[in-house]
Amino acid sequence: MDLPLTRGPVTLRRLREGDVDAFLAYRADPEVARFQSWAPMDRDRALGFIAAVADAPLLQDGEWCQIAVAGDDDALIGDMGLHLHGRVVELGITLARGAWGRCLGSRAYRAALSLVFADPRVDAVVGIADARNTGSLRMLEKAGLRFERAEEAEYDGETCIDHHHRITRADFDGGRALG
């Protein structure tokens, strides 16, 4: 898997120290954090996190890895977490509010699918979103994932319904659908 990977207006690349201000800003936004399982970080913790993931192995079985989503100008607009378990990758995305509604999430997700399916160990990718997070559900479907099941979950003491979506290697078109 090679980074950076550019697909249209988005680039997937490693997080770097210069991303810290943008990273802190969108992760502190209550609207962005609403459906996420992580908590906002202070600057020192964010810098430590970015340093730790900057050159961490991608798709190491049982481990999460994090990559950056950058816009046309290479400025950070979000990040993605990838977790390989067996032959399946769970892929989650967080985007700054300014990137919402512009198809950037779908494009980034499709680019990540190209990256992940380049690894012969991967048979499928799953994306999970809270049923109330309609923007994320639309993004998953636009990226080509199909609804698989709904499952009750709990985050921060609140019960919710997670929608699980999946795409298999056989169903992926190589990323051509969104450029």
C-alpha positions as CSV (number, residue, x, y, z in Angstrom):
1,M,0.0,0.0,0.0
2,D,1.5,3.3,-1.1
3,L,0.7,6.7,0.3
4,P,0.1,9.4,-0.7
5,L,-2.8,8.4,-3.0
6,T,-4.7,11.1,-4.8
7,R,-8.1,10.6,-6.3
8,G,-9.7,13.7,-7.7
9,P,-10.0,16.4,-5.0
10,V,-8.7,14.3,-2.1
11,T,-5.4,12.8,-1.1
12,L,-4.8,10.1,1.4
13,R,-1.5,10.5,3.1
14,R,0.2,10.2,6.5
15,L,-0.7,12.5,9.3
16,R,2.1,15.0,10.0
17,E,3.0,17.5,12.7
18,G,1.8,20.5,10.6
19,D,-1.7,19.0,10.6
20,V,-2.2,19.5,14.4
21,D,-4.2,22.7,14.3
22,A,-6.7,21.4,11.8
23,F,-6.8,18.1,13.5
24,L,-7.6,19.7,16.9
25,A,-10.2,22.0,15.4
26,Y,-12.4,19.5,13.8
27,R,-12.0,16.9,16.5
28,A,-13.1,19.6,19.1
29,D,-16.2,20.5,17.0
30,P,-19.2,19.0,18.9
31,E,-21.0,18.3,15.6
32,V,-18.1,16.3,14.2
33,A,-17.6,14.4,17.5
34,R,-21.3,13.7,18.0
35,F,-21.2,10.2,16.6
36,Q,-17.6,9.3,17.2
37,S,-16.2,7.1,20.0
38,W,-13.1,9.2,20.6
39,A,-12.8,12.2,22.9
40,P,-11.2,15.6,22.0
41,M,-7.4,15.8,22.7
42,D,-5.2,18.6,24.0
43,R,-2.3,19.8,21.8
44,D,0.4,17.7,23.5
45,R,-1.7,14.5,23.2
46,A,-2.6,15.3,19.6
47,L,1.1,15.8,18.7
48,G,1.9,12.5,20.4
49,F,-0.9,10.7,18.5
50,I,0.2,12.2,15.2
51,A,3.9,11.2,15.8
52,A,2.8,7.7,16.7
53,V,0.7,7.1,13.6
54,A,3.0,9.0,11.2
55,D,5.0,5.9,10.2
56,A,3.0,3.1,11.9
57,P,2.5,0.1,9.8
58,L,-0.7,0.1,7.7
59,L,-3.0,-2.9,8.0
60,Q,-1.3,-4.8,10.8
61,D,-3.7,-7.5,11.9
62,G,-5.5,-6.6,15.1
63,E,-4.2,-3.0,15.1
64,W,-5.8,0.4,14.2
65,C,-3.9,2.7,11.9
66,Q,-4.7,6.3,11.0
67,I,-4.2,8.2,7.8
68,A,-4.9,11.8,6.8
69,V,-7.5,13.0,4.3
70,A,-6.3,16.2,2.6
71,G,-8.0,18.5,0.1
72,D,-6.8,20.0,-3.1
73,D,-4.3,22.3,-1.3
74,D,-3.0,19.4,0.8
75,A,-4.6,20.9,3.9
76,L,-6.0,18.4,6.4
77,I,-9.8,18.0,6.1
78,G,-10.2,14.7,8.1
79,D,-8.7,11.4,9.0
80,M,-9.5,7.7,8.6
81,G,-9.0,4.8,10.9
82,L,-8.4,1.3,9.4
83,H,-8.5,-1.9,11.4
84,L,-7.6,-5.3,9.9
85,H,-9.2,-8.2,11.7
86,G,-8.7,-11.4,9.8
87,R,-9.5,-10.8,6.2
88,V,-11.8,-7.8,6.9
89,V,-11.0,-4.2,7.3
90,E,-13.2,-1.8,9.3
91,L,-12.8,1.7,7.9
92,G,-14.0,4.8,9.7
93,I,-13.8,8.4,8.6
94,T,-13.9,11.7,10.3
95,L,-14.3,14.9,8.3
96,A,-14.2,18.6,9.3
97,R,-17.6,20.2,9.0
98,G,-16.4,22.4,6.1
99,A,-15.9,19.2,4.0
100,W,-19.4,17.9,4.5
101,G,-21.9,17.8,1.7
102,R,-19.2,18.1,-1.1
103,C,-18.7,14.3,-1.9
104,L,-15.2,14.5,-0.4
105,G,-16.0,11.7,2.2
106,S,-17.2,9.4,-0.5
107,R,-14.2,10.1,-2.7
108,A,-11.8,9.6,0.2
109,Y,-13.6,6.4,1.2
110,R,-13.4,5.1,-2.4
111,A,-9.7,5.9,-2.5
112,A,-9.2,4.1,0.8
113,L,-11.0,1.1,-0.7
114,S,-8.5,1.1,-3.6
115,L,-5.7,1.2,-1.1
116,V,-7.1,-1.6,1.1
117,F,-8.1,-3.9,-1.7
118,A,-4.6,-3.7,-3.1
119,D,-3.6,-5.9,-0.2
120,P,-4.4,-9.5,-1.2
121,R,-5.2,-10.4,2.5
122,V,-8.3,-8.3,2.4
123,D,-11.6,-9.8,1.3
124,A,-14.1,-7.2,2.5
125,V,-14.4,-3.7,4.1
126,V,-17.0,-2.8,6.7
127,G,-18.2,0.7,7.7
128,I,-20.3,1.3,10.7
129,A,-22.4,4.4,11.4
130,D,-25.0,5.4,13.9
131,A,-28.5,5.3,12.4
132,R,-29.0,9.0,13.3
133,N,-25.9,10.0,11.3
134,T,-27.7,10.2,8.0
135,G,-24.8,12.0,6.2
136,S,-22.4,9.1,7.0
137,L,-25.0,6.5,6.0
138,R,-25.4,8.3,2.6
139,M,-21.6,8.5,2.2
140,L,-21.2,4.7,2.8
141,E,-23.8,3.9,0.3
142,K,-22.4,6.4,-2.3
143,A,-18.9,4.8,-1.7
144,G,-20.5,1.4,-2.8
145,L,-21.1,-0.3,0.5
146,R,-24.3,-2.2,1.1
147,F,-26.4,-2.2,4.2
148,E,-25.9,-5.5,6.0
149,R,-27.5,-5.2,9.5
150,A,-28.6,-3.0,12.3
151,E,-27.2,-3.6,15.8
152,E,-27.8,-2.0,19.1
153,A,-24.7,-0.4,20.6
154,E,-23.8,1.9,23.5
155,Y,-21.6,5.0,23.3
156,D,-20.9,7.2,26.3
157,G,-23.8,5.6,28.2
158,E,-26.2,6.3,25.4
159,T,-28.0,3.5,23.5
160,C,-28.0,3.8,19.7
161,I,-28.4,1.6,16.6
162,D,-25.4,1.1,14.5
163,H,-25.9,0.3,10.8
164,H,-23.2,-2.0,9.4
165,H,-22.4,-1.8,5.7
166,R,-20.0,-4.0,3.7
167,I,-18.3,-4.2,0.3
168,T,-16.4,-7.2,-0.9
169,R,-13.4,-7.3,-3.2
170,A,-15.6,-8.9,-5.8
171,D,-18.1,-6.0,-5.7
172,F,-15.5,-3.2,-5.7
173,D,-15.0,-1.6,-9.1
174,G,-11.5,-0.5,-8.5
175,G,-12.5,3.0,-7.5
176,R,-13.6,4.1,-10.9
177,A,-17.2,5.0,-9.8
178,L,-16.1,8.3,-8.2
179,G,-12.9,9.1,-10.0
